[in-house]
């Protein structure tokens, strides 16, 4: 069946491999995203065939006894020397202090340049371990093994790594492409509901920014998605990865302006996360609120009709996601957004929808209009 | 006159521009090393023509009232918004804590991606500011403005950036090519004698690893070099930059094995620096001792005759450089070297001379032989 049929689960119902090719770079930097069910059990033999001397698994402690252990066993079965370092769960771990602990741990393990880092967990561990890999010995190989929905559909793909400063999210980081991404759909079976829902915010984002058919498909499959029907989940993950790969291949380092569309909702979201203190809201929850704010801003600017705002809000609400923020001071959010690394010379820039499936970057938006939208969006 | 005449000062006595071209990368990453006399006074107009919104000068406090001020005035004259951040002198500044202070300072300055970092000082500031530029907002433009001899002939060229961990030098870092390198020979006029001498160790290294004619030229121009004759200094700087560029262009990220020759003497030197505590010896002084150890190891392995060791030691001594280390425990140095990021799986690897002007990487050297050489080299 063609993908335009909204009842279709895509043409790859049982695992697939999505290649990434960077046109402007050397062959060695291309890699694949492997998507499948139960594939963590074979990760050892998959990676052992590469030119590596050993692996260091950096794992979220929440998956230490589950997915991380599965990976560790698989590496040991494949005869690969394996060490495991656990990282506390939560956004607070994306800190300089945690990066320092990992650097020192890698030094004490006598890690060399043929050691591969295996990042097992959600976006926090992926960003943190990716940054530590990018900067230890001026760059170690890293494999991303996302075990949350938000990481599988978004953060593990594309090579962005980073940590937070107290004054801003992801202000310290590097573009560092992994050698591969291993996405095991089964890892989501044990994901807490709130985490799963948080990932769905990024899923909705991909529909909004790039794919109206996919957006409609999400609307018509709400229940299956909420119940984590495996075919529905695999369709979601593979579709989002394909959409993201298409963008990242053409604009790896946010230079041409294309990649910036992935930040739809994120300028608001980062400000909300910074203002509320990291870890109070899950990232996807902040993105949900941020997308609602962005759509309302677009409506206020006359770019879209109210029904697009409503469809987005209804879909997000169907996934139990928040669509309004706590009562933040709009001036504080504005101040944080002016410092966002995507801002230029303090001017406010937002990715805003033109319709479902298409967004564009809008520059130099009047602070007062943004403030109106922020005020209206707070509870 | 051809360069083979050892009395020649080179074919570019009054300034030159040395281009760097990375064959495997995009055009935008190529840049030039500008070498001249008094060129800091025009740095503002040089850089203002690029697509930048403002500059942040990160300067060694030792040059805050001299070269940094010259740069700042030049930028202000060119109408470029300019901020200055001072960094304490000395290897101790290549720390996570200092990097954190700079990241926070850049955030508080609301730096955006069109801000250029200008690193003014020696190797410490170049490495530190380069690393901070590589990692703030996932990468800012950086210009290297080396004001010490060791930075002008070596560390400012080639894109290596990094900071130290307590357990090892440069263990955290990135390959991050600058947008340009501005080398003002006049900046060396105010350099303390010990700093100048330290730079000459890297100069001797270039003769040893790549250019026997240059080595002979150094032997026959000792006095002019020690007295900082401007033509002699410019010949030294331009020759070393050309030699380094030739290597770095072919092996930007130490992947092919060519760039590793630049580490001649450095495996020993880093271990000596780590064991003695950063900042006790200047980097060049440690490199001087390290090259003597490397030559003696090569002699012990039957690779070279004793007269090559003697010529190198005599030249280093002529430049008032140390050739023996304090009485370190050889076992401690061995342990540190096994952790060096150039080591693979704990095996000891050294760049050793085959003759003056040629070195090669020698792998899996017996720990006991290295220990003998270390023991003999300590006072």
XYZ file of C-alpha atoms in Angstrom:
758
model
C 0.000 0.000 0.000
C 1.221 3.521 -0.674
C 2.027 5.691 2.356
C -0.746 8.138 1.484
C -3.266 5.632 2.856
C -3.677 6.774 6.456
C -4.387 3.205 7.608
C -1.026 2.047 6.312
C 1.743 1.113 8.735
C 4.450 1.916 6.195
C 6.349 -0.368 3.902
C 8.757 -1.689 6.506
C 6.676 -3.358 9.196
C 9.417 -5.654 10.532
C 12.647 -3.714 10.891
C 14.576 -1.556 8.495
C 17.862 0.233 7.990
C 17.892 3.918 7.118
C 21.196 5.170 5.682
C 22.540 8.671 6.371
C 24.777 10.216 3.723
C 26.532 13.522 4.191
C 27.133 14.847 0.714
C 29.894 17.235 1.702
C 31.910 14.882 3.828
C 34.034 11.796 3.494
C 32.577 8.348 3.002
C 33.573 7.182 6.480
C 31.121 9.536 8.171
C 28.062 7.936 6.594
C 26.207 5.484 8.788
C 22.882 3.738 9.242
C 19.985 3.763 11.652
C 19.002 0.137 12.340
C 15.374 -0.188 13.441
C 14.031 -3.523 14.660
C 12.504 -5.582 17.431
C 14.804 -7.298 19.932
C 17.939 -6.176 18.099
C 19.763 -5.156 21.293
C 20.453 -8.866 21.791
C 22.701 -8.874 18.707
C 24.401 -5.512 19.156
C 27.682 -7.175 20.177
C 28.215 -9.060 16.941
C 27.021 -6.025 14.959
C 29.638 -3.695 16.440
C 32.430 -6.223 17.079
C 32.990 -6.447 13.331
C 34.153 -2.810 13.271
C 37.739 -1.758 13.989
C 37.339 -1.306 17.750
C 39.450 -2.532 20.663
C 36.754 -2.407 23.353
C 33.524 -0.665 24.320
C 32.429 1.516 27.219
C 28.669 1.532 27.751
C 27.395 4.792 29.234
C 23.887 3.992 30.442
C 21.035 5.736 32.168
C 20.711 4.054 35.567
C 17.013 3.531 34.813
C 17.972 0.960 32.148
C 21.039 -0.418 33.941
C 19.337 -3.705 34.802
C 17.411 -4.028 31.545
C 18.595 -2.686 28.176
C 22.125 -1.859 29.298
C 22.530 -5.380 30.674
C 21.206 -6.844 27.408
C 23.831 -4.867 25.495
C 26.605 -5.796 27.922
C 25.793 -9.511 27.626
C 25.712 -9.216 23.849
C 29.168 -7.594 23.759
C 30.625 -10.155 26.144
C 29.132 -12.967 24.053
C 30.830 -11.411 21.027
C 34.148 -11.416 22.891
C 34.392 -7.629 23.224
C 35.994 -6.161 26.357
C 33.185 -4.142 27.945
C 32.940 -1.591 30.756
C 29.748 0.031 32.000
C 29.337 3.498 33.508
C 25.946 4.448 34.957
C 24.584 7.985 34.832
C 21.728 9.237 37.059
C 18.420 9.665 35.221
C 17.140 13.117 34.390
C 18.078 16.358 32.692
C 20.264 17.319 35.661
C 22.863 14.847 34.363
C 23.499 17.026 31.296
C 25.910 19.082 33.414
C 29.574 20.017 33.309
C 30.046 18.098 36.570
C 28.653 14.884 35.076
C 30.726 15.330 31.903
C 33.810 15.788 34.086
C 33.048 12.580 35.990
C 32.754 10.696 32.701
C 35.984 12.158 31.293
C 37.820 11.113 34.463
C 36.209 7.664 34.374
C 37.306 7.181 30.744
C 40.840 8.279 31.649
C 40.942 5.843 34.560
C 39.789 3.056 32.220
C 42.806 3.877 30.000
C 40.457 4.332 27.061
C 42.248 4.663 23.727
C 41.128 5.990 20.353
C 39.883 2.603 19.194
C 37.427 2.414 22.103
C 33.769 2.861 21.149
C 31.316 4.581 23.461
C 27.836 3.002 23.528
C 25.177 5.457 24.735
C 22.215 3.498 26.143
C 19.205 5.477 27.345
C 17.155 8.498 26.418
C 18.023 11.922 25.113
C 19.931 12.903 28.240
C 22.406 10.038 28.030
C 22.630 10.349 24.238
C 23.477 14.055 24.392
C 25.824 13.688 27.369
C 27.664 10.551 26.240
C 27.810 11.921 22.693
C 29.453 15.122 23.938
C 31.890 13.225 26.132
C 32.769 10.990 23.164
C 33.199 14.043 20.920
C 35.662 15.619 23.348
C 37.590 12.784 24.994
C 40.966 12.403 23.292
C 39.609 14.862 20.702
C 36.978 12.392 19.608
C 35.962 8.773 20.196
C 33.605 6.656 18.138
C 30.068 6.598 19.576
C 27.033 4.391 18.915
C 23.663 5.718 19.917
C 21.270 3.163 21.433
C 18.108 5.130 22.227
C 15.670 3.389 24.575
C 13.036 6.128 24.942
C 10.585 7.285 22.300
C 11.891 10.859 22.247
C 15.399 9.598 21.624
C 14.348 7.031 19.017
C 12.337 9.485 16.941
C 14.508 12.535 17.413
C 17.523 13.126 19.620
C 19.603 10.048 18.739
C 19.563 10.939 15.051
C 21.585 13.770 13.557
C 24.736 14.156 15.607
C 23.801 16.940 17.991
C 25.405 16.452 21.391
C 25.615 18.739 24.372
C 25.238 19.657 28.004
C 23.455 22.505 29.752
C 24.727 25.550 31.580
C 22.681 26.887 34.499
C 21.757 29.807 32.237
C 20.796 27.885 29.101
C 20.101 24.487 27.636
C 22.590 22.821 25.267
C 24.840 25.883 25.328
C 27.904 23.629 25.396
C 28.148 20.895 22.815
C 29.398 19.599 19.504
C 28.137 18.204 16.238
C 29.416 14.651 16.453
C 27.927 12.013 14.199
C 27.689 8.515 15.661
C 29.030 5.471 13.858
C 25.553 4.032 13.984
C 22.169 4.183 15.692
C 20.538 0.991 16.991
C 16.793 1.437 17.603
C 15.088 -1.459 19.375
C 11.308 -0.942 19.369
C 10.940 -3.499 22.169
C 12.886 -1.205 24.488
C 9.783 0.991 24.626
C 7.713 -1.770 26.251
C 9.049 -0.858 29.693
C 9.000 2.925 29.224
C 6.903 4.784 31.848
C 3.736 6.356 30.423
C 4.858 9.913 30.988
C 8.118 9.270 29.119
C 6.281 7.621 26.241
C 3.859 10.527 26.006
C 6.731 12.974 26.052
C 8.158 11.298 22.951
C 4.844 11.680 21.153
C 5.296 15.463 21.265
C 8.296 15.144 18.946
C 6.285 12.758 16.772
C 3.537 15.372 16.394
C 6.291 17.870 15.569
C 7.406 15.826 12.546
C 3.859 15.786 11.219
C 3.499 19.525 11.728
C 6.794 20.524 10.122
C 7.122 18.082 7.236
C 4.338 15.596 6.596
C 0.580 16.344 6.572
C -0.206 12.715 5.679
C 1.655 11.513 8.732
C -0.158 14.106 10.861
C -3.531 12.780 9.643
C -2.350 9.228 10.272
C -1.519 10.174 13.868
C -4.994 11.699 14.295
C -6.674 8.540 13.056
C -4.524 6.104 15.070
C -4.551 7.780 18.465
C -5.715 4.747 20.389
C -3.319 2.274 18.809
C -0.504 4.716 19.429
C -1.481 5.246 23.058
C -1.669 1.464 23.564
C 1.806 1.085 22.008
C 0.654 -1.244 19.259
C 4.026 -2.528 17.948
C 3.219 -1.938 14.273
C 2.011 1.572 15.008
C 5.106 2.311 17.086
C 7.443 1.000 14.415
C 5.672 3.081 11.788
C 6.072 6.173 13.969
C 9.755 5.570 14.667
C 10.734 4.755 11.091
C 8.740 7.672 9.653
C 10.240 10.199 12.061
C 13.770 8.877 11.497
C 13.333 9.103 7.701
C 11.993 12.645 7.970
C 14.821 13.724 10.260
C 17.511 12.050 8.136
C 16.232 13.877 5.067
C 16.706 17.217 6.838
C 20.007 16.448 8.568
C 21.665 15.124 5.417
C 21.131 18.461 3.740
C 22.098 20.698 6.656
C 24.260 18.845 9.138
C 25.426 21.934 11.050
C 22.464 24.305 10.823
C 24.205 26.383 8.203
C 21.716 26.546 5.356
C 18.657 27.253 7.481
C 16.927 23.953 6.668
C 17.754 22.106 9.885
C 16.345 24.943 11.944
C 12.800 23.720 11.183
C 13.466 20.834 13.596
C 13.416 23.459 16.330
C 9.691 24.055 15.880
C 8.352 24.671 19.402
C 11.833 24.357 20.858
C 12.721 28.020 21.412
C 9.700 28.315 23.692
C 10.359 24.856 25.148
C 13.989 25.573 26.071
C 12.958 28.821 27.753
C 10.244 27.004 29.722
C 12.699 24.285 30.754
C 15.328 26.830 31.774
C 12.839 28.944 33.736
C 11.272 25.967 35.510
C 14.592 24.328 36.369
C 15.812 21.337 34.401
C 13.895 18.148 35.077
C 10.583 19.586 36.308
C 8.960 19.112 32.916
C 10.057 16.356 30.564
C 11.563 17.726 27.362
C 8.633 16.537 25.227
C 6.154 18.118 27.613
C 7.922 21.447 27.209
C 7.974 20.927 23.426
C 4.220 20.280 23.481
C 3.607 23.591 25.239
C 6.148 25.279 22.959
C 4.421 24.057 19.783
C 1.094 25.330 21.070
C 2.712 28.717 21.737
C 4.329 28.745 18.290
C 1.029 27.958 16.557
C -0.770 30.652 18.537
C 1.975 33.108 17.622
C 1.544 32.162 13.950
C -2.194 32.665 14.292
C -1.651 36.040 15.990
C 0.618 37.023 13.052
C -2.054 35.979 10.555
C -0.021 33.075 9.170
C -2.543 30.304 9.990
C -6.192 29.874 10.902
C -7.400 28.927 14.366
C -8.419 25.420 13.228
C -4.771 24.429 12.722
C -4.051 25.485 16.302
C -7.048 23.437 17.421
C -6.084 20.283 15.511
C -2.580 20.388 16.971
C -3.837 21.030 20.504
C -6.426 18.274 20.213
C -3.844 15.752 19.044
C -1.395 16.709 21.809
C -4.170 16.509 24.401
C -5.176 13.079 23.039
C -1.665 11.953 23.911
C -2.084 13.342 27.468
C 0.435 16.084 26.802
C 0.248 19.497 28.517
C -0.663 22.431 26.273
C -0.344 25.315 28.742
C 2.563 26.297 30.934
C 2.639 27.135 34.612
C 2.397 30.847 35.346
C 5.870 31.979 34.347
C 6.791 35.598 34.108
C 6.673 36.284 30.331
C 9.558 38.757 30.713
C 11.799 36.025 32.107
C 10.954 33.729 29.189
C 11.616 36.554 26.710
C 14.980 37.248 28.300
C 15.981 33.578 28.115
C 14.858 33.342 24.477
C 16.973 36.355 23.504
C 19.976 34.375 24.763
C 19.056 31.222 22.807
C 21.944 30.127 20.609
C 19.697 30.229 17.548
C 19.035 33.921 18.153
C 21.195 36.415 16.285
C 22.106 39.705 17.967
C 19.256 39.291 20.495
C 16.499 39.359 17.862
C 13.666 36.886 18.440
C 13.338 34.212 15.749
C 10.785 31.414 15.734
C 9.944 28.485 13.500
C 6.234 28.945 12.809
C 3.662 26.885 10.881
C 2.267 28.018 7.541
C -0.007 24.971 7.403
C 0.109 21.415 8.714
C 3.256 19.923 7.173
C 5.095 23.165 6.508
C 6.948 25.649 8.734
C 9.353 28.505 8.184
C 11.745 30.628 10.234
C 10.312 34.044 11.023
C 12.770 36.698 12.066
C 12.632 39.876 14.161
C 9.232 39.284 15.736
C 7.990 42.110 17.937
C 8.690 41.333 21.615
C 5.266 42.651 22.626
C 3.409 40.227 20.370
C 5.421 37.322 21.757
C 4.676 38.562 25.266
C 0.936 38.616 24.523
C 1.063 34.983 23.379
C 3.118 33.942 26.417
C 0.697 35.675 28.764
C -2.311 34.023 27.122
C -0.621 30.587 27.250
C 0.157 30.564 30.953
C -2.339 29.011 33.283
C 69.011 32.390 -2.829
C 67.788 28.811 -2.578
C 66.785 27.529 0.869
C 69.581 24.979 0.867
C 72.065 27.763 1.638
C 72.270 27.680 5.425
C 72.940 31.434 5.574
C 69.703 32.189 3.818
C 66.823 33.735 5.747
C 64.224 32.258 3.428
C 62.454 33.767 0.468
C 59.906 35.761 2.454
C 61.863 38.153 4.640
C 59.054 40.697 5.142
C 55.787 38.908 5.845
C 53.974 36.126 4.077
C 50.713 34.249 3.933
C 50.706 30.467 4.140
C 47.477 28.833 2.947
C 46.073 25.647 4.519
C 43.971 23.413 2.322
C 42.168 20.347 3.615
C 41.749 18.090 0.628
C 38.914 16.049 2.096
C 36.797 18.888 3.370
C 34.706 21.726 2.055
C 36.225 24.919 0.696
C 35.051 26.998 3.644
C 37.384 25.250 6.060
C 40.537 26.377 4.261
C 42.304 29.363 5.760
C 45.609 31.187 5.860
C 48.374 31.881 8.328
C 49.355 35.555 8.012
C 52.918 36.198 9.163
C 54.219 39.754 9.447
C 55.619 42.524 11.612
C 53.229 44.859 13.393
C 50.165 43.234 11.803
C 48.170 43.142 15.069
C 47.492 46.842 14.458
C 45.409 45.967 11.384
C 43.659 42.841 12.672
C 40.342 44.698 13.018
C 39.978 45.607 9.347
C 41.253 42.142 8.362
C 38.543 40.298 10.323
C 35.748 42.884 10.079
C 35.365 42.040 6.389
C 34.174 38.521 7.320
C 30.566 37.683 8.127
C 30.765 38.317 11.863
C 28.527 40.298 14.209
C 31.074 40.975 16.945
C 34.249 39.598 18.536
C 35.183 38.332 21.979
C 38.913 38.488 22.676
C 40.081 35.788 25.090
C 43.520 36.921 26.199
C 46.276 35.752 28.486
C 46.443 38.327 31.281
C 50.187 38.638 30.601
C 49.370 40.354 27.274
C 46.225 42.170 28.450
C 47.904 45.570 28.426
C 49.989 44.964 25.325
C 48.982 42.733 22.406
C 45.384 42.230 23.540
C 44.939 45.988 23.839
C 46.430 46.482 20.366
C 43.893 44.020 18.954
C 41.007 45.584 20.880
C 41.865 49.075 19.573
C 42.128 47.742 16.043
C 38.677 46.117 16.247
C 37.114 49.237 17.743
C 38.730 51.363 15.007
C 37.169 49.002 12.471
C 33.760 49.489 14.090
C 33.481 45.950 15.467
C 31.719 45.415 18.812
C 34.422 43.950 21.038
C 34.512 42.295 24.458
C 37.626 41.119 26.280
C 37.938 38.223 28.730
C 41.246 37.734 30.546
C 42.591 34.329 31.497
C 45.319 33.777 34.119
C 48.707 32.872 32.637
C 50.023 29.343 32.891
C 49.137 25.742 32.125
C 46.794 25.639 35.144
C 44.294 27.614 33.059
C 43.800 24.665 30.717
C 41.268 23.278 33.198
C 37.604 22.320 33.186
C 36.979 25.076 35.735
C 38.484 27.736 33.480
C 36.551 26.420 30.462
C 33.359 26.571 32.524
C 34.055 30.194 33.481
C 34.522 31.070 29.812
C 31.351 29.241 28.725
C 29.367 31.121 31.366
C 31.006 34.420 30.389
C 30.081 33.855 26.722
C 26.506 33.037 27.722
C 26.269 36.193 29.820
C 27.566 38.208 26.846
C 24.656 36.770 24.787
C 27.142 35.515 22.226
C 25.522 34.242 19.024
C 26.808 32.016 16.233
C 28.136 34.946 14.223
C 30.432 35.984 17.077
C 34.125 35.318 16.480
C 36.460 34.330 19.297
C 39.942 35.890 19.090
C 42.516 33.897 21.082
C 45.425 36.192 22.015
C 48.338 34.669 23.882
C 50.428 31.530 23.957
C 49.606 27.866 23.634
C 47.536 27.785 26.810
C 45.090 30.449 25.663
C 45.054 29.091 22.111
C 44.187 25.578 23.266
C 41.683 26.736 25.892
C 39.925 29.410 23.829
C 39.938 27.104 20.812
C 38.223 24.365 22.831
C 35.686 26.790 24.276
C 34.982 28.090 20.759
C 34.636 24.523 19.450
C 32.048 23.676 22.094
C 30.048 26.840 22.773
C 26.757 26.703 20.864
C 28.234 23.627 19.145
C 30.943 25.718 17.541
C 31.960 29.354 17.128
C 34.444 30.824 14.674
C 37.882 31.307 16.220
C 40.958 33.256 15.104
C 44.275 32.291 16.620
C 46.597 35.198 17.454
C 49.701 33.557 18.935
C 52.033 35.897 20.819
C 54.623 33.403 22.078
C 57.190 31.566 20.001
C 55.879 28.104 20.903
C 52.397 29.124 19.757
C 53.604 30.857 16.586
C 55.719 27.933 15.406
C 53.503 25.127 16.611
C 50.370 25.164 18.730
C 48.354 27.847 16.910
C 48.579 25.942 13.624
C 46.616 22.799 12.899
C 43.363 22.983 14.823
C 44.164 20.980 17.941
C 42.384 22.404 20.967
C 42.017 21.049 24.466
C 42.207 21.205 28.209
C 43.867 18.985 30.789
C 42.493 16.549 33.324
C 44.368 16.107 36.597
C 45.403 12.673 35.308
C 46.538 13.651 31.821
C 47.322 16.500 29.479
C 44.964 17.404 26.614
C 42.681 14.463 27.432
C 39.628 16.630 26.711
C 39.517 18.536 23.446
C 38.472 18.823 19.845
C 39.896 19.230 16.388
C 38.643 22.705 15.522
C 40.253 24.612 12.688
C 40.445 28.386 13.120
C 39.218 30.788 10.463
C 42.693 32.235 10.352
C 45.989 32.592 12.203
C 47.583 36.024 12.631
C 51.279 35.811 13.543
C 52.923 39.104 14.496
C 56.676 38.608 14.838
C 56.919 41.856 16.802
C 54.838 40.304 19.585
C 57.911 38.254 20.500
C 59.934 41.375 21.376
C 58.411 41.471 24.857
C 58.448 37.719 25.486
C 60.391 36.673 28.635
C 63.633 34.797 27.874
C 62.460 31.525 29.369
C 59.291 31.592 27.215
C 61.305 32.385 24.088
C 63.725 29.549 24.824
C 60.822 27.181 25.401
C 59.575 27.918 21.876
C 62.965 27.072 20.434
C 62.490 23.463 21.585
C 59.599 23.095 19.111
C 61.750 24.789 16.463
C 64.498 22.199 16.982
C 61.762 19.531 16.749
C 60.822 20.644 13.220
C 64.428 20.352 12.123
C 64.730 16.903 13.693
C 61.523 15.453 12.267
C 61.364 16.985 8.785
C 64.204 19.221 7.606
C 67.939 18.510 8.003
C 68.810 21.754 6.166
C 66.792 23.752 8.668
C 68.472 21.878 11.529
C 71.916 22.830 10.159
C 70.734 26.412 9.683
C 69.716 26.519 13.362
C 73.161 25.188 14.379
C 74.927 27.888 12.382
C 72.676 30.782 13.510
C 72.527 30.127 17.250
C 73.616 33.572 18.303
C 71.322 35.500 15.964
C 68.434 33.320 17.114
C 69.225 33.837 20.794
C 69.429 37.604 20.221
C 66.031 37.496 18.430
C 67.360 38.963 15.195
C 64.066 39.802 13.391
C 65.045 38.202 10.091
C 66.181 35.054 11.862
C 62.975 34.900 13.896
C 60.782 35.378 10.847
C 62.677 32.674 9.002
C 62.164 30.320 11.942
C 58.442 31.052 12.247
C 57.636 30.827 8.544
C 59.694 27.655 8.084
C 58.051 25.878 11.028
C 54.555 26.957 9.932
C 55.184 25.683 6.394
C 56.488 22.369 7.706
C 53.530 21.955 10.064
C 50.969 22.949 7.421
C 52.395 20.342 5.059
C 51.807 17.625 7.677
C 48.427 18.829 8.945
C 46.942 19.195 5.465
C 47.542 15.521 4.847
C 46.399 14.197 8.209
C 44.126 16.658 9.968
C 42.865 14.223 12.607
C 45.809 11.906 13.206
C 44.196 9.170 11.190
C 46.842 8.238 8.625
C 49.774 8.180 11.026
C 51.554 11.127 9.389
C 50.580 13.794 11.922
C 51.845 11.665 14.771
C 55.433 12.649 13.875
C 54.673 16.095 15.324
C 54.571 14.360 18.694
C 58.312 13.684 18.616
C 59.457 14.082 22.231
C 55.906 14.764 23.362
C 54.957 11.400 24.874
C 57.852 11.775 27.298
C 57.156 15.505 27.684
C 53.486 15.045 28.589
C 54.394 12.415 31.178
C 57.025 14.728 32.685
C 54.545 17.610 32.785
C 51.844 15.437 34.357
C 54.217 13.976 36.952
C 55.702 17.334 37.894
C 52.366 19.142 38.091
C 51.281 21.446 35.305
C 53.171 24.717 35.147
C 56.408 23.682 36.899
C 58.206 23.201 33.601
C 57.247 25.181 30.510
C 55.899 22.948 27.739
C 58.945 23.540 25.521
C 61.291 22.700 28.368
C 59.506 19.366 28.823
C 59.662 18.803 25.046
C 63.407 19.475 25.119
C 63.903 16.789 27.767
C 61.474 14.520 25.916
C 63.361 14.801 22.624
C 66.619 13.971 24.391
C 64.940 10.892 25.910
C 63.497 9.893 22.519
C 66.892 10.188 20.813
C 68.555 8.166 23.554
C 65.859 5.526 23.236
C 66.463 5.415 19.470
C 70.204 5.055 20.134
C 69.548 2.286 22.675
C 67.419 0.500 20.027
C 70.226 0.821 17.471
C 68.295 3.213 15.233
C 70.778 6.112 15.364
C 74.383 6.811 16.314
C 75.415 8.703 19.430
C 76.522 11.748 17.400
C 72.909 12.537 16.461
C 71.979 12.541 20.145
C 74.951 14.812 20.790
C 74.117 17.302 18.025
C 70.543 17.588 19.263
C 71.602 17.979 22.901
C 74.232 20.550 21.988
C 71.724 22.639 20.015
C 69.123 22.485 22.802
C 71.768 23.423 25.383
C 72.856 26.346 23.171
C 69.310 27.632 23.502
C 69.550 27.317 27.317
C 67.042 24.454 27.325
C 67.126 21.672 29.946
C 68.141 18.225 28.659
C 67.662 16.156 31.819
C 64.637 15.799 34.054
C 64.395 16.015 37.809
C 64.578 12.658 39.573
C 61.137 11.282 38.736
C 60.212 7.737 39.482
C 60.511 6.032 36.066
C 57.595 3.747 36.990
C 55.294 6.742 37.435
C 56.296 8.129 34.028
C 55.752 4.714 32.428
C 52.305 4.474 33.966
C 51.328 7.927 32.702
C 52.628 7.138 29.211
C 50.543 3.966 29.024
C 47.484 6.196 29.524
C 48.541 8.686 26.804
C 45.779 9.096 24.219
C 48.184 8.140 21.444
C 48.769 4.782 23.083
C 46.688 1.848 21.902
C 45.669 -0.824 24.412
C 48.382 0.307 26.836
C 51.290 -0.499 24.475
C 54.107 2.048 24.473
C 54.580 3.859 21.165
C 57.155 6.555 20.494
C 58.127 8.748 17.571
C 61.868 8.138 17.244
C 64.544 9.597 14.938
C 66.115 7.587 12.133
C 68.405 10.485 11.256
C 68.272 14.273 11.502
C 65.199 15.253 9.458
C 63.386 11.927 9.647
C 61.397 10.147 12.367
C 59.001 7.241 12.528
C 56.483 5.761 14.949
C 57.858 2.712 16.762
C 55.327 0.443 18.382
C 55.353 -2.002 21.289
C 58.658 -0.975 22.792
C 59.784 -3.058 25.765
C 58.901 -1.293 29.017
C 62.261 -2.242 30.538
C 64.254 -0.536 27.788
C 62.173 2.635 28.211
C 62.746 2.439 31.952
C 66.519 2.207 31.444
C 66.459 5.361 29.317
C 64.265 7.192 31.836
C 66.574 6.213 34.688
C 69.658 7.364 32.802
C 67.986 10.681 31.879
C 67.038 11.721 35.389
C 69.437 13.882 37.314
